[in-house]
Amino acid sequence: MWFEKFIPKLPTVKAEDEQAEEEEELEDPQQVLRDKCNETEHCKELAEKYQACNDRVNSRSKTAENCSEELFDWLHAVDHCVTKDLFSKLK
């Protein structure tokens, strides 16, 4: 076109290859540690207590019981386990 003589060419940017994006997929170190901590004996025991409570509450039609204490105990144990190693894995 006639205006190409007066306007310098703009640089073009090419998208990265999709294969390179797949190779760069990162894992969340916190989630990896949570999965690992959920496999410990203490966390398994608390998860089983929470599941038993949840099953008991769901089996009843009218109950004032909830499983918040069991849930918080389990989550606290997992978070306590994760915090020991998490910050050493962050950049």
XYZ file of N, CA, C and O in Angstrom:
364
model
N 0.834 -1.179 0.000
C 0.000 0.000 0.000
C 0.879 1.243 0.000
O 2.050 1.185 0.341
N 0.313 2.332 -0.349
C 1.074 3.560 -0.503
C 1.620 4.107 0.808
O 2.680 4.704 0.844
N 0.899 3.873 1.955
C 1.351 4.424 3.242
C 2.502 3.638 3.853
O 3.144 4.111 4.774
N 2.801 2.447 3.328
C 3.906 1.663 3.844
C 5.252 2.345 3.601
O 6.217 2.093 4.323
N 5.290 3.226 2.611
C 6.527 3.958 2.329
C 6.831 4.969 3.427
O 7.988 5.246 3.716
N 5.793 5.493 4.056
C 5.982 6.574 5.027
C 5.978 6.098 6.484
O 6.515 6.760 7.346
N 5.359 4.966 6.755
C 5.262 4.448 8.117
C 6.182 3.228 8.229
O 6.067 2.301 7.441
N 7.093 3.253 9.188
C 7.987 2.096 9.325
C 7.194 0.857 9.747
O 6.148 0.953 10.371
N 7.745 -0.277 9.374
C 7.078 -1.533 9.711
C 7.138 -1.766 11.219
O 8.159 -1.578 11.848
N 6.016 -2.199 11.744
C 5.949 -2.527 13.156
C 6.443 -3.964 13.344
O 6.186 -4.824 12.507
N 7.127 -4.218 14.417
C 7.600 -5.584 14.648
C 6.399 -6.509 14.910
O 5.406 -6.117 15.495
N 6.546 -7.722 14.482
C 5.493 -8.700 14.717
C 5.896 -9.599 15.885
O 7.083 -9.880 16.091
N 4.903 -10.018 16.629
C 5.134 -10.882 17.774
C 4.450 -12.208 17.487
O 3.282 -12.251 17.131
N 5.200 -13.271 17.648
C 4.648 -14.596 17.409
C 4.322 -15.257 18.741
O 5.052 -15.115 19.715
N 3.229 -15.978 18.772
C 2.822 -16.690 19.985
C 3.783 -17.850 20.234
O 4.327 -18.442 19.307
N 3.938 -18.164 21.527
C 4.796 -19.295 21.884
C 4.141 -20.592 21.456
O 2.934 -20.706 21.343
N 4.950 -21.545 21.245
C 4.473 -22.863 20.863
C 3.666 -23.466 22.014
O 4.037 -23.352 23.172
N 2.539 -24.118 21.727
C 1.711 -24.711 22.766
C 2.465 -25.786 23.538
O 2.232 -25.994 24.723
N 3.351 -26.448 22.870
C 4.109 -27.506 23.532
C 4.981 -26.916 24.641
O 5.132 -27.507 25.698
N 5.519 -25.744 24.432
C 6.351 -25.109 25.449
C 5.513 -24.741 26.667
O 5.981 -24.832 27.801
N 4.258 -24.346 26.461
C 3.396 -24.003 27.575
C 3.081 -25.226 28.424
O 2.995 -25.139 29.644
N 2.899 -26.363 27.796
C 2.606 -27.579 28.546
C 3.795 -27.984 29.409
O 3.625 -28.471 30.512
N 4.994 -27.781 28.916
C 6.186 -28.132 29.667
C 6.371 -27.224 30.879
O 6.944 -27.629 31.871
N 5.872 -25.990 30.802
C 6.063 -25.029 31.872
C 4.964 -25.079 32.928
O 4.956 -24.263 33.835
N 4.043 -26.017 32.818
C 2.957 -26.090 33.783
C 3.524 -26.367 35.171
O 4.270 -27.317 35.397
N 3.158 -25.511 36.112
C 3.704 -25.602 37.456
C 2.719 -26.282 38.393
O 1.514 -26.185 38.221
N 3.257 -26.950 39.399
C 2.433 -27.536 40.435
C 2.459 -26.618 41.641
O 3.490 -26.028 41.969
N 1.335 -26.525 42.301
C 1.233 -25.727 43.514
C 1.894 -26.499 44.656
O 1.431 -27.580 45.030
N 2.982 -25.973 45.230
C 3.677 -26.719 46.288
C 2.808 -26.916 47.524
O 2.929 -27.928 48.212
N 1.888 -25.985 47.789
C 1.007 -26.146 48.942
C 0.067 -27.334 48.744
O -0.142 -28.120 49.663
N -0.472 -27.481 47.543
C -1.373 -28.597 47.283
C -0.634 -29.927 47.335
O -1.155 -30.923 47.836
N 0.586 -29.946 46.827
C 1.398 -31.173 46.885
C 1.645 -31.563 48.337
O 1.508 -32.742 48.707
N 1.979 -30.585 49.168
C 2.226 -30.880 50.585
C 0.943 -31.291 51.302
O 0.971 -32.154 52.180
N -0.194 -30.685 50.944
C -1.470 -31.084 51.561
C -1.789 -32.546 51.248
O -2.239 -33.284 52.126
N -1.577 -32.919 49.995
C -1.818 -34.311 49.621
C -0.909 -35.254 50.405
O -1.341 -36.312 50.869
N 0.343 -34.849 50.555
C 1.306 -35.670 51.299
C 0.925 -35.751 52.781
O 0.980 -36.825 53.381
N 0.509 -34.626 53.342
C 0.142 -34.603 54.759
C -1.142 -35.373 55.029
O -1.307 -35.944 56.109
N -2.056 -35.389 54.082
C -3.293 -36.150 54.262
C -3.028 -37.650 54.329
O -3.896 -38.408 54.760
N -1.860 -38.076 53.922
C -1.494 -39.486 53.973
C -0.858 -39.885 55.308
O -0.620 -41.057 55.544
N -0.574 -38.905 56.178
C 0.009 -39.239 57.484
C -1.048 -39.889 58.362
O -2.257 -39.694 58.176
N -0.597 -40.655 59.323
C -1.503 -41.408 60.198
C -2.423 -40.480 60.989
O -3.618 -40.729 61.115
N -1.873 -39.400 61.520
C -2.662 -38.473 62.338
C -3.776 -37.822 61.511
O -4.930 -37.759 61.964
N -3.437 -37.364 60.322
C -4.439 -36.703 59.475
C -5.479 -37.693 58.957
O -6.661 -37.353 58.844
N -5.054 -38.912 58.668
C -6.008 -39.945 58.246
C -7.020 -40.222 59.352
O -8.216 -40.366 59.092
N -6.529 -40.297 60.591
C -7.401 -40.563 61.728
C -8.437 -39.445 61.894
O -9.627 -39.709 62.105
N -7.988 -38.204 61.782
C -8.912 -37.079 61.923
C -9.891 -36.995 60.749
O -11.055 -36.638 60.934
N -9.444 -37.339 59.565
C -10.335 -37.356 58.401
C -11.403 -38.427 58.566
O -12.574 -38.204 58.202
N -11.023 -39.580 59.137
C -11.999 -40.644 59.379
C -13.019 -40.219 60.427
O -14.215 -40.518 60.304
N -12.567 -39.505 61.476
C -13.505 -39.000 62.489
C -14.483 -38.012 61.870
O -15.681 -38.035 62.170
N -13.975 -37.138 61.018
C -14.852 -36.173 60.336
C -15.849 -36.897 59.431
O -17.034 -36.567 59.426
N -15.394 -37.886 58.691
C -16.280 -38.616 57.786
C -17.350 -39.379 58.571
O -18.514 -39.406 58.166
N -16.979 -39.976 59.700
C -17.946 -40.692 60.538
C -18.996 -39.729 61.083
O -20.200 -40.041 61.086
N -18.563 -38.568 61.521
C -19.496 -37.559 62.014
C -20.415 -37.093 60.894
O -21.629 -36.970 61.086
N -19.848 -36.854 59.733
C -20.634 -36.398 58.586
C -21.677 -37.445 58.188
O -22.835 -37.097 57.904
N -21.301 -38.707 58.191
C -22.239 -39.780 57.868
C -23.358 -39.860 58.918
O -24.523 -40.055 58.578
N -22.978 -39.692 60.188
C -23.961 -39.743 61.266
C -24.967 -38.600 61.146
O -26.177 -38.796 61.271
N -24.483 -37.402 60.873
C -25.358 -36.232 60.747
C -26.264 -36.368 59.521
O -27.457 -36.063 59.582
N -25.718 -36.852 58.426
C -26.515 -36.994 57.201
C -27.553 -38.113 57.305
O -28.535 -38.097 56.567
N -27.356 -39.063 58.218
C -28.313 -40.155 58.347
C -29.549 -39.745 59.144
O -30.570 -40.424 59.093
N -29.461 -38.646 59.854
C -30.589 -38.169 60.668
C -31.307 -37.038 59.946
O -30.691 -36.214 59.282
N -32.626 -37.013 60.123
C -33.388 -35.949 59.457
C -33.446 -34.686 60.311
O -33.406 -33.579 59.793
N -33.555 -34.849 61.623
C -33.622 -33.684 62.511
C -32.513 -33.810 63.550
O -32.602 -34.633 64.462
N -31.505 -32.994 63.423
C -30.405 -33.013 64.384
C -29.793 -31.626 64.475
O -29.759 -30.877 63.497
N -29.353 -31.290 65.659
C -28.683 -30.006 65.872
C -27.173 -30.168 65.770
O -26.439 -29.184 65.790
N -26.727 -31.397 65.651
C -25.289 -31.681 65.587
C -24.722 -31.266 64.239
O -25.353 -31.436 63.199
N -23.552 -30.693 64.281
C -22.787 -30.461 63.053
C -21.365 -30.923 63.305
O -20.988 -31.219 64.431
N -20.588 -30.998 62.277
C -19.248 -31.582 62.397
C -18.149 -30.525 62.289
O -17.042 -30.811 61.851
N -18.457 -29.323 62.712
C -17.474 -28.247 62.562
C -16.217 -28.507 63.399
O -15.111 -28.214 62.952
N -16.378 -29.044 64.596
C -15.202 -29.309 65.431
C -14.277 -30.329 64.775
O -13.056 -30.127 64.722
N -14.851 -31.404 64.245
C -14.052 -32.431 63.583
C -13.380 -31.888 62.327
O -12.226 -32.192 62.034
N -14.116 -31.063 61.587
C -13.553 -30.460 60.375
C -12.384 -29.549 60.710
O -11.321 -29.629 60.087
N -12.566 -28.690 61.720
C -11.491 -27.770 62.094
C -10.273 -28.510 62.633
O -9.126 -28.113 62.382
N -10.498 -29.589 63.395
C -9.373 -30.386 63.893
C -8.570 -30.978 62.736
O -7.332 -30.950 62.744
N -9.264 -31.520 61.756
C -8.608 -32.128 60.594
C -7.844 -31.075 59.784
O -6.667 -31.268 59.446
N -8.512 -29.952 59.479
C -7.850 -28.900 58.694
C -6.660 -28.304 59.443
O -5.634 -27.985 58.836
N -6.785 -28.167 60.747
C -5.675 -27.646 61.549
C -4.474 -28.593 61.485
O -3.323 -28.144 61.336
N -4.731 -29.877 61.575
C -3.635 -30.861 61.517
C -2.949 -30.830 60.157
O -1.716 -30.876 60.073
N -3.726 -30.730 59.084
C -3.141 -30.673 57.738
C -2.328 -29.388 57.582
O -1.187 -29.417 57.100
N -2.894 -28.255 58.002
C -2.173 -26.985 57.880
C -0.903 -26.975 58.724
O 0.129 -26.453 58.293
N -0.968 -27.552 59.907
C 0.220 -27.623 60.761
C 1.318 -28.452 60.094
O 2.498 -28.083 60.128
N 0.936 -29.535 59.469
C 1.895 -30.392 58.764
C 2.495 -29.657 57.560
O 3.695 -29.730 57.308
N 1.666 -28.929 56.834
C 2.112 -28.234 55.624
C 3.076 -27.103 55.956
O 4.067 -26.894 55.248
N 2.824 -26.372 57.033
C 3.646 -25.196 57.329
C 5.096 -25.541 57.626
O 5.967 -24.682 57.478
N 5.362 -26.765 58.043
C 6.753 -27.140 58.343
C 7.639 -27.057 57.105
O 8.821 -26.720 57.212
N 7.089 -27.372 55.929
C 7.913 -27.459 54.723
C 7.559 -26.446 53.633
O 8.302 -26.300 52.677
N 6.431 -25.767 53.769
C 5.941 -24.939 52.665
C 6.898 -23.804 52.309
O 7.227 -23.610 51.142
N 7.345 -23.040 53.282
C 8.112 -21.842 52.974
C 9.502 -22.146 52.429
O 10.099 -21.319 51.751
N 9.992 -23.330 52.671
C 11.282 -23.706 52.078
C 11.118 -24.022 50.597
O 12.093 -24.012 49.845
N 9.890 -24.293 50.150
C 9.647 -24.643 48.744
C 9.252 -23.422 47.907
O 9.203 -23.490 46.693
N 8.916 -22.308 48.561
C 8.527 -21.107 47.821
C 9.764 -20.331 47.389
O 10.790 -20.356 48.049
N 9.624 -19.648 46.278
C 10.751 -18.864 45.761
C 10.620 -17.430 46.160
O 9.632 -16.856 46.292
